[in-house]
């Protein structure tokens, strides 16, 4: 960690902020009603600070937005309810084609959330195969995440440890592979293997620590264009408990490595200097997480 801290304290770090100021990151969250889209936004980001609103364009006004400094999260209404599905799908498609002021596609990351406790993935397949994949320019910007893994059943989930059992781990790997191969079969598109997690917001009154949230963040960061990754991390909820992960790797180190890739890209274009607030936030976030881990 210490070498990275030094790196950020350097003149170099100060230069970055200025470059980032003119950049925005936009995340589109999609999934059926009740899969946990809103809960996921709340656990990942500091939404107390967020300005909430609706899209101003009539066609996409069904999409709610949360704006933090230069991060905007678009929370779409869930498909699968029937009547309004077509309007919702149209709104999502319009959003996917929207361009920013610089003429680039607005949406940097599409996070598709699935309810892992529901074995019927039909709504998600429909959403991916008929709405998202045919209308997104860059399929590498899609991340599928399976939520509510605490609800996959007694045999698979140890609620005391808040962790999957050995059988649960196998089951979760299986459904994640199954979703990936089904999408590939239908669309001929290679997607990233879905990740799985729990927000820990079990219902209105029950909260547990989340499971695999740092992994979800890692997967989101690495699905985001390199030069925008720092912005994502800067807005992350620092009060969150990020500890309980699957142990496949140290996700904080992995996030850091992937940030450095982005920093290298930004630096090539930097011409002037700015303050360190952003980088300090990042450093304190990682220091805290590292201590906890
Ligand atoms: N068991 C469990 N329930 C969850 C989890 N995440 C969210 N929920 C619950 O699922 C319901 C729907 O969540 P919400 O975020 O409103 O879903 P949305 O319609 O996709 O925005 C709420 O009652 C949440 O408390 C989770 O990880 N585990
Ligand atoms: Mg919601």
mmCIF file with all atom_site columns, C-alpha atoms in Angstrom, residues 56-267:
data_model
loop_
_atom_site.group_PDB
_atom_site.id
_atom_site.type_symbol
_atom_site.label_atom_id
_atom_site.label_alt_id
_atom_site.label_comp_id
_atom_site.label_asym_id
_atom_site.label_entity_id
_atom_site.label_seq_id
_atom_site.pdbx_PDB_ins_code
_atom_site.Cartn_x
_atom_site.Cartn_y
_atom_site.Cartn_z
_atom_site.occupancy
_atom_site.B_iso_or_equiv
_atom_site.pdbx_formal_charge
_atom_site.auth_seq_id
_atom_site.auth_comp_id
_atom_site.auth_asym_id
_atom_site.auth_atom_id
_atom_site.pdbx_PDB_model_num
ATOM 1   C CA . UNK A 1 56  ? -35.852 15.236  -18.721 1.00 0.00 ? 56  UNK A CA 1
ATOM 2   C CA . UNK A 1 57  ? -36.442 13.756  -22.162 1.00 0.00 ? 57  UNK A CA 1
ATOM 3   C CA . UNK A 1 58  ? -40.083 12.552  -22.373 1.00 0.00 ? 58  UNK A CA 1
ATOM 4   C CA . UNK A 1 59  ? -39.190 9.185   -23.922 1.00 0.00 ? 59  UNK A CA 1
ATOM 5   C CA . UNK A 1 60  ? -36.804 8.333   -21.117 1.00 0.00 ? 60  UNK A CA 1
ATOM 6   C CA . UNK A 1 61  ? -38.560 10.123  -18.264 1.00 0.00 ? 61  UNK A CA 1
ATOM 7   C CA . UNK A 1 62  ? -39.382 6.761   -16.707 1.00 0.00 ? 62  UNK A CA 1
ATOM 8   C CA . UNK A 1 63  ? -35.745 6.432   -15.733 1.00 0.00 ? 63  UNK A CA 1
ATOM 9   C CA . UNK A 1 64  ? -34.765 7.804   -12.327 1.00 0.00 ? 64  UNK A CA 1
ATOM 10  C CA . UNK A 1 65  ? -31.365 9.319   -11.758 1.00 0.00 ? 65  UNK A CA 1
ATOM 11  C CA . UNK A 1 66  ? -28.997 9.733   -8.828  1.00 0.00 ? 66  UNK A CA 1
ATOM 12  C CA . UNK A 1 67  ? -26.306 12.330  -9.380  1.00 0.00 ? 67  UNK A CA 1
ATOM 13  C CA . UNK A 1 68  ? -23.120 12.509  -7.375  1.00 0.00 ? 68  UNK A CA 1
ATOM 14  C CA . UNK A 1 69  ? -20.290 14.848  -8.365  1.00 0.00 ? 69  UNK A CA 1
ATOM 15  C CA . UNK A 1 70  ? -19.437 13.466  -11.789 1.00 0.00 ? 70  UNK A CA 1
ATOM 16  C CA . UNK A 1 71  ? -21.157 10.123  -11.486 1.00 0.00 ? 71  UNK A CA 1
ATOM 17  C CA . UNK A 1 72  ? -24.754 9.576   -12.557 1.00 0.00 ? 72  UNK A CA 1
ATOM 18  C CA . UNK A 1 73  ? -26.627 6.364   -11.884 1.00 0.00 ? 73  UNK A CA 1
ATOM 19  C CA . UNK A 1 74  ? -29.711 5.696   -13.981 1.00 0.00 ? 74  UNK A CA 1
ATOM 20  C CA . UNK A 1 75  ? -32.178 3.423   -12.215 1.00 0.00 ? 75  UNK A CA 1
ATOM 21  C CA . UNK A 1 76  ? -34.590 1.934   -14.734 1.00 0.00 ? 76  UNK A CA 1
ATOM 22  C CA . UNK A 1 77  ? -38.065 0.603   -14.014 1.00 0.00 ? 77  UNK A CA 1
ATOM 23  C CA . UNK A 1 78  ? -38.087 -3.168  -13.948 1.00 0.00 ? 78  UNK A CA 1
ATOM 24  C CA . UNK A 1 79  ? -39.382 -5.226  -16.808 1.00 0.00 ? 79  UNK A CA 1
ATOM 25  C CA . UNK A 1 80  ? -41.565 -8.243  -16.206 1.00 0.00 ? 80  UNK A CA 1
ATOM 26  C CA . UNK A 1 81  ? -44.730 -6.574  -14.985 1.00 0.00 ? 81  UNK A CA 1
ATOM 27  C CA . UNK A 1 82  ? -46.625 -6.727  -18.256 1.00 0.00 ? 82  UNK A CA 1
ATOM 28  C CA . UNK A 1 83  ? -48.477 -3.703  -19.593 1.00 0.00 ? 83  UNK A CA 1
ATOM 29  C CA . UNK A 1 84  ? -45.744 -1.091  -19.469 1.00 0.00 ? 84  UNK A CA 1
ATOM 30  C CA . UNK A 1 85  ? -42.863 -3.364  -20.432 1.00 0.00 ? 85  UNK A CA 1
ATOM 31  C CA . UNK A 1 86  ? -42.693 -2.037  -23.969 1.00 0.00 ? 86  UNK A CA 1
ATOM 32  C CA . UNK A 1 87  ? -42.462 1.578   -22.813 1.00 0.00 ? 87  UNK A CA 1
ATOM 33  C CA . UNK A 1 88  ? -39.753 0.605   -20.340 1.00 0.00 ? 88  UNK A CA 1
ATOM 34  C CA . UNK A 1 89  ? -37.801 -1.279  -22.987 1.00 0.00 ? 89  UNK A CA 1
ATOM 35  C CA . UNK A 1 90  ? -38.083 1.728   -25.340 1.00 0.00 ? 90  UNK A CA 1
ATOM 36  C CA . UNK A 1 91  ? -36.788 4.035   -22.629 1.00 0.00 ? 91  UNK A CA 1
ATOM 37  C CA . UNK A 1 92  ? -33.804 1.762   -21.981 1.00 0.00 ? 92  UNK A CA 1
ATOM 38  C CA . UNK A 1 93  ? -33.025 1.545   -25.696 1.00 0.00 ? 93  UNK A CA 1
ATOM 39  C CA . UNK A 1 94  ? -33.181 5.347   -26.082 1.00 0.00 ? 94  UNK A CA 1
ATOM 40  C CA . UNK A 1 95  ? -30.815 5.690   -23.163 1.00 0.00 ? 95  UNK A CA 1
ATOM 41  C CA . UNK A 1 96  ? -28.367 3.266   -24.750 1.00 0.00 ? 96  UNK A CA 1
ATOM 42  C CA . UNK A 1 97  ? -28.233 5.397   -27.907 1.00 0.00 ? 97  UNK A CA 1
ATOM 43  C CA . UNK A 1 98  ? -27.924 8.725   -26.075 1.00 0.00 ? 98  UNK A CA 1
ATOM 44  C CA . UNK A 1 99  ? -24.689 10.633  -26.695 1.00 0.00 ? 99  UNK A CA 1
ATOM 45  C CA . UNK A 1 100 ? -22.869 12.973  -24.340 1.00 0.00 ? 100 UNK A CA 1
ATOM 46  C CA . UNK A 1 101 ? -21.710 16.519  -25.199 1.00 0.00 ? 101 UNK A CA 1
ATOM 47  C CA . UNK A 1 102 ? -18.586 15.136  -26.806 1.00 0.00 ? 102 UNK A CA 1
ATOM 48  C CA . UNK A 1 103 ? -20.467 12.817  -29.140 1.00 0.00 ? 103 UNK A CA 1
ATOM 49  C CA . UNK A 1 104 ? -19.631 9.633   -27.251 1.00 0.00 ? 104 UNK A CA 1
ATOM 50  C CA . UNK A 1 105 ? -22.227 7.190   -26.008 1.00 0.00 ? 105 UNK A CA 1
ATOM 51  C CA . UNK A 1 106 ? -23.444 8.382   -22.600 1.00 0.00 ? 106 UNK A CA 1
ATOM 52  C CA . UNK A 1 107 ? -23.671 5.039   -20.813 1.00 0.00 ? 107 UNK A CA 1
ATOM 53  C CA . UNK A 1 108 ? -20.318 3.673   -19.650 1.00 0.00 ? 108 UNK A CA 1
ATOM 54  C CA . UNK A 1 109 ? -21.579 0.605   -17.858 1.00 0.00 ? 109 UNK A CA 1
ATOM 55  C CA . UNK A 1 110 ? -24.785 -1.404  -17.913 1.00 0.00 ? 110 UNK A CA 1
ATOM 56  C CA . UNK A 1 111 ? -25.285 -3.325  -14.703 1.00 0.00 ? 111 UNK A CA 1
ATOM 57  C CA . UNK A 1 112 ? -27.847 -6.086  -15.155 1.00 0.00 ? 112 UNK A CA 1
ATOM 58  C CA . UNK A 1 113 ? -29.135 -7.334  -11.818 1.00 0.00 ? 113 UNK A CA 1
ATOM 59  C CA . UNK A 1 114 ? -30.709 -10.738 -11.361 1.00 0.00 ? 114 UNK A CA 1
ATOM 60  C CA . UNK A 1 115 ? -32.539 -12.167 -8.348  1.00 0.00 ? 115 UNK A CA 1
ATOM 61  C CA . UNK A 1 116 ? -30.524 -15.303 -7.555  1.00 0.00 ? 116 UNK A CA 1
ATOM 62  C CA . UNK A 1 117 ? -33.268 -16.698 -5.341  1.00 0.00 ? 117 UNK A CA 1
ATOM 63  C CA . UNK A 1 118 ? -35.627 -16.886 -8.303  1.00 0.00 ? 118 UNK A CA 1
ATOM 64  C CA . UNK A 1 119 ? -34.752 -19.729 -10.630 1.00 0.00 ? 119 UNK A CA 1
ATOM 65  C CA . UNK A 1 120 ? -36.608 -18.240 -13.542 1.00 0.00 ? 120 UNK A CA 1
ATOM 66  C CA . UNK A 1 121 ? -34.229 -16.014 -15.478 1.00 0.00 ? 121 UNK A CA 1
ATOM 67  C CA . UNK A 1 122 ? -36.655 -15.527 -18.394 1.00 0.00 ? 122 UNK A CA 1
ATOM 68  C CA . UNK A 1 123 ? -37.124 -11.794 -17.843 1.00 0.00 ? 123 UNK A CA 1
ATOM 69  C CA . UNK A 1 124 ? -33.383 -11.262 -17.702 1.00 0.00 ? 124 UNK A CA 1
ATOM 70  C CA . UNK A 1 125 ? -32.731 -13.286 -20.848 1.00 0.00 ? 125 UNK A CA 1
ATOM 71  C CA . UNK A 1 126 ? -35.392 -11.298 -22.649 1.00 0.00 ? 126 UNK A CA 1
ATOM 72  C CA . UNK A 1 127 ? -33.914 -8.027  -21.420 1.00 0.00 ? 127 UNK A CA 1
ATOM 73  C CA . UNK A 1 128 ? -30.393 -8.978  -22.455 1.00 0.00 ? 128 UNK A CA 1
ATOM 74  C CA . UNK A 1 129 ? -31.190 -10.689 -25.737 1.00 0.00 ? 129 UNK A CA 1
ATOM 75  C CA . UNK A 1 130 ? -33.855 -8.327  -27.061 1.00 0.00 ? 130 UNK A CA 1
ATOM 76  C CA . UNK A 1 131 ? -33.196 -4.994  -25.408 1.00 0.00 ? 131 UNK A CA 1
ATOM 77  C CA . UNK A 1 132 ? -29.600 -4.545  -24.251 1.00 0.00 ? 132 UNK A CA 1
ATOM 78  C CA . UNK A 1 133 ? -27.324 -6.590  -26.501 1.00 0.00 ? 133 UNK A CA 1
ATOM 79  C CA . UNK A 1 134 ? -28.845 -5.584  -29.875 1.00 0.00 ? 134 UNK A CA 1
ATOM 80  C CA . UNK A 1 135 ? -28.741 -1.905  -28.904 1.00 0.00 ? 135 UNK A CA 1
ATOM 81  C CA . UNK A 1 136 ? -25.425 -1.440  -27.164 1.00 0.00 ? 136 UNK A CA 1
ATOM 82  C CA . UNK A 1 137 ? -22.384 -0.413  -29.152 1.00 0.00 ? 137 UNK A CA 1
ATOM 83  C CA . UNK A 1 138 ? -19.816 -2.097  -26.936 1.00 0.00 ? 138 UNK A CA 1
ATOM 84  C CA . UNK A 1 139 ? -20.826 -5.393  -25.326 1.00 0.00 ? 139 UNK A CA 1
ATOM 85  C CA . UNK A 1 140 ? -17.790 -5.237  -23.055 1.00 0.00 ? 140 UNK A CA 1
ATOM 86  C CA . UNK A 1 141 ? -19.642 -2.604  -21.038 1.00 0.00 ? 141 UNK A CA 1
ATOM 87  C CA . UNK A 1 142 ? -22.219 -5.127  -19.771 1.00 0.00 ? 142 UNK A CA 1
ATOM 88  C CA . UNK A 1 143 ? -21.941 -6.661  -16.329 1.00 0.00 ? 143 UNK A CA 1
ATOM 89  C CA . UNK A 1 144 ? -24.427 -9.196  -14.982 1.00 0.00 ? 144 UNK A CA 1
ATOM 90  C CA . UNK A 1 145 ? -24.684 -9.519  -11.209 1.00 0.00 ? 145 UNK A CA 1
ATOM 91  C CA . UNK A 1 146 ? -26.720 -12.065 -9.288  1.00 0.00 ? 146 UNK A CA 1
ATOM 92  C CA . UNK A 1 147 ? -28.120 -10.581 -6.072  1.00 0.00 ? 147 UNK A CA 1
ATOM 93  C CA . UNK A 1 148 ? -29.898 -12.111 -3.042  1.00 0.00 ? 148 UNK A CA 1
ATOM 94  C CA . UNK A 1 149 ? -27.568 -15.083 -2.770  1.00 0.00 ? 149 UNK A CA 1
ATOM 95  C CA . UNK A 1 150 ? -28.529 -15.240 0.915   1.00 0.00 ? 150 UNK A CA 1
ATOM 96  C CA . UNK A 1 151 ? -31.901 -16.538 -0.301  1.00 0.00 ? 151 UNK A CA 1
ATOM 97  C CA . UNK A 1 152 ? -30.751 -19.516 -2.383  1.00 0.00 ? 152 UNK A CA 1
ATOM 98  C CA . UNK A 1 153 ? -31.746 -22.017 0.299   1.00 0.00 ? 153 UNK A CA 1
ATOM 99  C CA . UNK A 1 154 ? -30.548 -23.598 3.549   1.00 0.00 ? 154 UNK A CA 1
ATOM 100 C CA . UNK A 1 155 ? -28.381 -26.200 1.850   1.00 0.00 ? 155 UNK A CA 1
ATOM 101 C CA . UNK A 1 156 ? -26.552 -23.530 -0.102  1.00 0.00 ? 156 UNK A CA 1
ATOM 102 C CA . UNK A 1 157 ? -26.341 -20.612 2.293   1.00 0.00 ? 157 UNK A CA 1
ATOM 103 C CA . UNK A 1 158 ? -24.990 -20.537 5.839   1.00 0.00 ? 158 UNK A CA 1
ATOM 104 C CA . UNK A 1 159 ? -26.899 -17.633 7.342   1.00 0.00 ? 159 UNK A CA 1
ATOM 105 C CA . UNK A 1 160 ? -24.837 -17.726 10.533  1.00 0.00 ? 160 UNK A CA 1
ATOM 106 C CA . UNK A 1 161 ? -21.607 -17.147 8.630   1.00 0.00 ? 161 UNK A CA 1
ATOM 107 C CA . UNK A 1 162 ? -23.388 -15.082 5.985   1.00 0.00 ? 162 UNK A CA 1
ATOM 108 C CA . UNK A 1 163 ? -21.496 -17.109 3.419   1.00 0.00 ? 163 UNK A CA 1
ATOM 109 C CA . UNK A 1 164 ? -22.301 -19.812 0.854   1.00 0.00 ? 164 UNK A CA 1
ATOM 110 C CA . UNK A 1 165 ? -21.788 -23.432 1.904   1.00 0.00 ? 165 UNK A CA 1
ATOM 111 C CA . UNK A 1 166 ? -19.473 -25.594 -0.229  1.00 0.00 ? 166 UNK A CA 1
ATOM 112 C CA . UNK A 1 167 ? -22.499 -26.812 -2.151  1.00 0.00 ? 167 UNK A CA 1
ATOM 113 C CA . UNK A 1 168 ? -23.732 -23.246 -2.419  1.00 0.00 ? 168 UNK A CA 1
ATOM 114 C CA . UNK A 1 169 ? -20.469 -22.141 -3.947  1.00 0.00 ? 169 UNK A CA 1
ATOM 115 C CA . UNK A 1 170 ? -20.755 -24.880 -6.567  1.00 0.00 ? 170 UNK A CA 1
ATOM 116 C CA . UNK A 1 171 ? -24.367 -23.945 -7.246  1.00 0.00 ? 171 UNK A CA 1
ATOM 117 C CA . UNK A 1 172 ? -23.549 -20.254 -7.647  1.00 0.00 ? 172 UNK A CA 1
ATOM 118 C CA . UNK A 1 173 ? -20.707 -21.030 -10.050 1.00 0.00 ? 173 UNK A CA 1
ATOM 119 C CA . UNK A 1 174 ? -23.091 -23.253 -11.990 1.00 0.00 ? 174 UNK A CA 1
ATOM 120 C CA . UNK A 1 175 ? -25.819 -20.669 -12.441 1.00 0.00 ? 175 UNK A CA 1
ATOM 121 C CA . UNK A 1 176 ? -23.296 -18.047 -13.332 1.00 0.00 ? 176 UNK A CA 1
ATOM 122 C CA . UNK A 1 177 ? -21.784 -20.280 -16.030 1.00 0.00 ? 177 UNK A CA 1
ATOM 123 C CA . UNK A 1 178 ? -25.248 -21.255 -17.190 1.00 0.00 ? 178 UNK A CA 1
ATOM 124 C CA . UNK A 1 179 ? -26.314 -17.651 -17.710 1.00 0.00 ? 179 UNK A CA 1
ATOM 125 C CA . UNK A 1 180 ? -23.111 -16.866 -19.582 1.00 0.00 ? 180 UNK A CA 1
ATOM 126 C CA . UNK A 1 181 ? -23.407 -19.795 -21.965 1.00 0.00 ? 181 UNK A CA 1
ATOM 127 C CA . UNK A 1 182 ? -27.118 -19.253 -22.578 1.00 0.00 ? 182 UNK A CA 1
ATOM 128 C CA . UNK A 1 183 ? -26.469 -15.630 -23.616 1.00 0.00 ? 183 UNK A CA 1
ATOM 129 C CA . UNK A 1 184 ? -23.593 -16.689 -25.837 1.00 0.00 ? 184 UNK A CA 1
ATOM 130 C CA . UNK A 1 185 ? -25.657 -19.376 -27.478 1.00 0.00 ? 185 UNK A CA 1
ATOM 131 C CA . UNK A 1 186 ? -28.532 -17.009 -28.278 1.00 0.00 ? 186 UNK A CA 1
ATOM 132 C CA . UNK A 1 187 ? -26.632 -13.876 -29.229 1.00 0.00 ? 187 UNK A CA 1
ATOM 133 C CA . UNK A 1 188 ? -23.184 -15.169 -30.226 1.00 0.00 ? 188 UNK A CA 1
ATOM 134 C CA . UNK A 1 189 ? -21.833 -12.511 -27.902 1.00 0.00 ? 189 UNK A CA 1
ATOM 135 C CA . UNK A 1 190 ? -19.153 -13.247 -25.323 1.00 0.00 ? 190 UNK A CA 1
ATOM 136 C CA . UNK A 1 191 ? -20.062 -11.633 -22.030 1.00 0.00 ? 191 UNK A CA 1
ATOM 137 C CA . UNK A 1 192 ? -18.162 -11.458 -18.789 1.00 0.00 ? 192 UNK A CA 1
ATOM 138 C CA . UNK A 1 193 ? -19.043 -14.258 -16.378 1.00 0.00 ? 193 UNK A CA 1
ATOM 139 C CA . UNK A 1 194 ? -21.784 -13.005 -14.036 1.00 0.00 ? 194 UNK A CA 1
ATOM 140 C CA . UNK A 1 195 ? -20.750 -12.257 -10.487 1.00 0.00 ? 195 UNK A CA 1
ATOM 141 C CA . UNK A 1 196 ? -22.876 -12.898 -7.387  1.00 0.00 ? 196 UNK A CA 1
ATOM 142 C CA . UNK A 1 197 ? -23.463 -10.984 -4.159  1.00 0.00 ? 197 UNK A CA 1
ATOM 143 C CA . UNK A 1 198 ? -25.961 -9.901  -1.562  1.00 0.00 ? 198 UNK A CA 1
ATOM 144 C CA . UNK A 1 199 ? -26.687 -6.279  -0.647  1.00 0.00 ? 199 UNK A CA 1
ATOM 145 C CA . UNK A 1 200 ? -27.484 -7.392  2.888   1.00 0.00 ? 200 UNK A CA 1
ATOM 146 C CA . UNK A 1 201 ? -30.743 -5.441  2.843   1.00 0.00 ? 201 UNK A CA 1
ATOM 147 C CA . UNK A 1 202 ? -32.907 -8.489  3.395   1.00 0.00 ? 202 UNK A CA 1
ATOM 148 C CA . UNK A 1 203 ? -36.122 -6.536  3.795   1.00 0.00 ? 203 UNK A CA 1
ATOM 149 C CA . UNK A 1 204 ? -37.290 -3.195  5.138   1.00 0.00 ? 204 UNK A CA 1
ATOM 150 C CA . UNK A 1 205 ? -36.293 -4.015  8.715   1.00 0.00 ? 205 UNK A CA 1
ATOM 151 C CA . UNK A 1 206 ? -33.466 -6.543  8.363   1.00 0.00 ? 206 UNK A CA 1
ATOM 152 C CA . UNK A 1 207 ? -29.929 -5.690  7.420   1.00 0.00 ? 207 UNK A CA 1
ATOM 153 C CA . UNK A 1 208 ? -26.916 -7.959  7.375   1.00 0.00 ? 208 UNK A CA 1
ATOM 154 C CA . UNK A 1 209 ? -23.413 -7.198  6.206   1.00 0.00 ? 209 UNK A CA 1
ATOM 155 C CA . UNK A 1 210 ? -23.296 -7.566  2.447   1.00 0.00 ? 210 UNK A CA 1
ATOM 156 C CA . UNK A 1 211 ? -21.612 -10.525 0.748   1.00 0.00 ? 211 UNK A CA 1
ATOM 157 C CA . UNK A 1 212 ? -19.125 -10.118 -2.100  1.00 0.00 ? 212 UNK A CA 1
ATOM 158 C CA . UNK A 1 213 ? -19.752 -6.402  -2.492  1.00 0.00 ? 213 UNK A CA 1
ATOM 159 C CA . UNK A 1 214 ? -16.047 -5.644  -2.991  1.00 0.00 ? 214 UNK A CA 1
ATOM 160 C CA . UNK A 1 215 ? -16.049 -8.210  -5.755  1.00 0.00 ? 215 UNK A CA 1
ATOM 161 C CA . UNK A 1 216 ? -19.061 -6.554  -7.352  1.00 0.00 ? 216 UNK A CA 1
ATOM 162 C CA . UNK A 1 217 ? -17.218 -3.246  -7.178  1.00 0.00 ? 217 UNK A CA 1
ATOM 163 C CA . UNK A 1 218 ? -14.106 -4.821  -8.679  1.00 0.00 ? 218 UNK A CA 1
ATOM 164 C CA . UNK A 1 219 ? -16.124 -6.281  -11.551 1.00 0.00 ? 219 UNK A CA 1
ATOM 165 C CA . UNK A 1 220 ? -17.820 -2.915  -12.107 1.00 0.00 ? 220 UNK A CA 1
ATOM 166 C CA . UNK A 1 221 ? -14.517 -1.051  -12.106 1.00 0.00 ? 221 UNK A CA 1
ATOM 167 C CA . UNK A 1 222 ? -12.966 -3.429  -14.614 1.00 0.00 ? 222 UNK A CA 1
ATOM 168 C CA . UNK A 1 223 ? -16.037 -3.199  -16.870 1.00 0.00 ? 223 UNK A CA 1
ATOM 169 C CA . UNK A 1 224 ? -15.762 0.614   -16.899 1.00 0.00 ? 224 UNK A CA 1
ATOM 170 C CA . UNK A 1 225 ? -13.532 2.426   -19.419 1.00 0.00 ? 225 UNK A CA 1
ATOM 171 C CA . UNK A 1 226 ? -10.037 2.739   -17.901 1.00 0.00 ? 226 UNK A CA 1
ATOM 172 C CA . UNK A 1 227 ? -9.889  6.504   -17.782 1.00 0.00 ? 227 UNK A CA 1
ATOM 173 C CA . UNK A 1 228 ? -13.167 6.720   -15.840 1.00 0.00 ? 228 UNK A CA 1
ATOM 174 C CA . UNK A 1 229 ? -12.448 4.149   -13.151 1.00 0.00 ? 229 UNK A CA 1
ATOM 175 C CA . UNK A 1 230 ? -11.161 6.648   -10.608 1.00 0.00 ? 230 UNK A CA 1
ATOM 176 C CA . UNK A 1 231 ? -14.430 8.576   -10.737 1.00 0.00 ? 231 UNK A CA 1
ATOM 177 C CA . UNK A 1 232 ? -16.356 5.457   -9.871  1.00 0.00 ? 232 UNK A CA 1
ATOM 178 C CA . UNK A 1 233 ? -14.159 4.702   -6.882  1.00 0.00 ? 233 UNK A CA 1
ATOM 179 C CA . UNK A 1 234 ? -14.267 8.284   -5.679  1.00 0.00 ? 234 UNK A CA 1
ATOM 180 C CA . UNK A 1 235 ? -18.026 8.040   -5.188  1.00 0.00 ? 235 UNK A CA 1
ATOM 181 C CA . UNK A 1 236 ? -18.101 4.732   -3.410  1.00 0.00 ? 236 UNK A CA 1
ATOM 182 C CA . UNK A 1 237 ? -19.827 4.468   -0.028  1.00 0.00 ? 237 UNK A CA 1
ATOM 183 C CA . UNK A 1 238 ? -17.002 4.653   2.483   1.00 0.00 ? 238 UNK A CA 1
ATOM 184 C CA . UNK A 1 239 ? -19.241 3.755   5.414   1.00 0.00 ? 239 UNK A CA 1
ATOM 185 C CA . UNK A 1 240 ? -20.010 0.409   3.855   1.00 0.00 ? 240 UNK A CA 1
ATOM 186 C CA . UNK A 1 241 ? -18.781 -2.904  5.212   1.00 0.00 ? 241 UNK A CA 1
ATOM 187 C CA . UNK A 1 242 ? -16.712 -4.264  2.323   1.00 0.00 ? 242 UNK A CA 1
ATOM 188 C CA . UNK A 1 243 ? -15.137 -7.176  4.152   1.00 0.00 ? 243 UNK A CA 1
ATOM 189 C CA . UNK A 1 244 ? -17.180 -10.287 3.503   1.00 0.00 ? 244 UNK A CA 1
ATOM 190 C CA . UNK A 1 245 ? -15.951 -11.574 0.142   1.00 0.00 ? 245 UNK A CA 1
ATOM 191 C CA . UNK A 1 246 ? -15.503 -14.916 -1.568  1.00 0.00 ? 246 UNK A CA 1
ATOM 192 C CA . UNK A 1 247 ? -11.744 -14.959 -0.974  1.00 0.00 ? 247 UNK A CA 1
ATOM 193 C CA . UNK A 1 248 ? -10.866 -15.741 -4.589  1.00 0.00 ? 248 UNK A CA 1
ATOM 194 C CA . UNK A 1 249 ? -8.528  -12.766 -4.499  1.00 0.00 ? 249 UNK A CA 1
ATOM 195 C CA . UNK A 1 250 ? -7.828  -9.558  -2.656  1.00 0.00 ? 250 UNK A CA 1
ATOM 196 C CA . UNK A 1 251 ? -10.351 -7.377  -4.458  1.00 0.00 ? 251 UNK A CA 1
ATOM 197 C CA . UNK A 1 252 ? -8.960  -4.110  -3.146  1.00 0.00 ? 252 UNK A CA 1
ATOM 198 C CA . UNK A 1 253 ? -5.508  -4.804  -4.509  1.00 0.00 ? 253 UNK A CA 1
ATOM 199 C CA . UNK A 1 254 ? -7.104  -5.893  -7.748  1.00 0.00 ? 254 UNK A CA 1
ATOM 200 C CA . UNK A 1 255 ? -9.139  -2.667  -7.914  1.00 0.00 ? 255 UNK A CA 1
ATOM 201 C CA . UNK A 1 256 ? -6.003  -0.674  -7.324  1.00 0.00 ? 256 UNK A CA 1
ATOM 202 C CA . UNK A 1 257 ? -4.161  -2.435  -10.108 1.00 0.00 ? 257 UNK A CA 1
ATOM 203 C CA . UNK A 1 258 ? -7.000  -1.715  -12.480 1.00 0.00 ? 258 UNK A CA 1
ATOM 204 C CA . UNK A 1 259 ? -7.074  1.954   -11.432 1.00 0.00 ? 259 UNK A CA 1
ATOM 205 C CA . UNK A 1 260 ? -3.409  2.282   -12.242 1.00 0.00 ? 260 UNK A CA 1
ATOM 206 C CA . UNK A 1 261 ? -4.088  1.109   -15.781 1.00 0.00 ? 261 UNK A CA 1
ATOM 207 C CA . UNK A 1 262 ? -6.561  3.969   -16.084 1.00 0.00 ? 262 UNK A CA 1
ATOM 208 C CA . UNK A 1 263 ? -4.254  6.503   -14.506 1.00 0.00 ? 263 UNK A CA 1
ATOM 209 C CA . UNK A 1 264 ? -1.577  5.707   -17.042 1.00 0.00 ? 264 UNK A CA 1
ATOM 210 C CA . UNK A 1 265 ? -4.064  6.470   -19.809 1.00 0.00 ? 265 UNK A CA 1
ATOM 211 C CA . UNK A 1 266 ? -5.185  9.766   -18.277 1.00 0.00 ? 266 UNK A CA 1
ATOM 212 C CA . UNK A 1 267 ? -1.684  11.001  -17.643 1.00 0.00 ? 267 UNK A CA 1
#
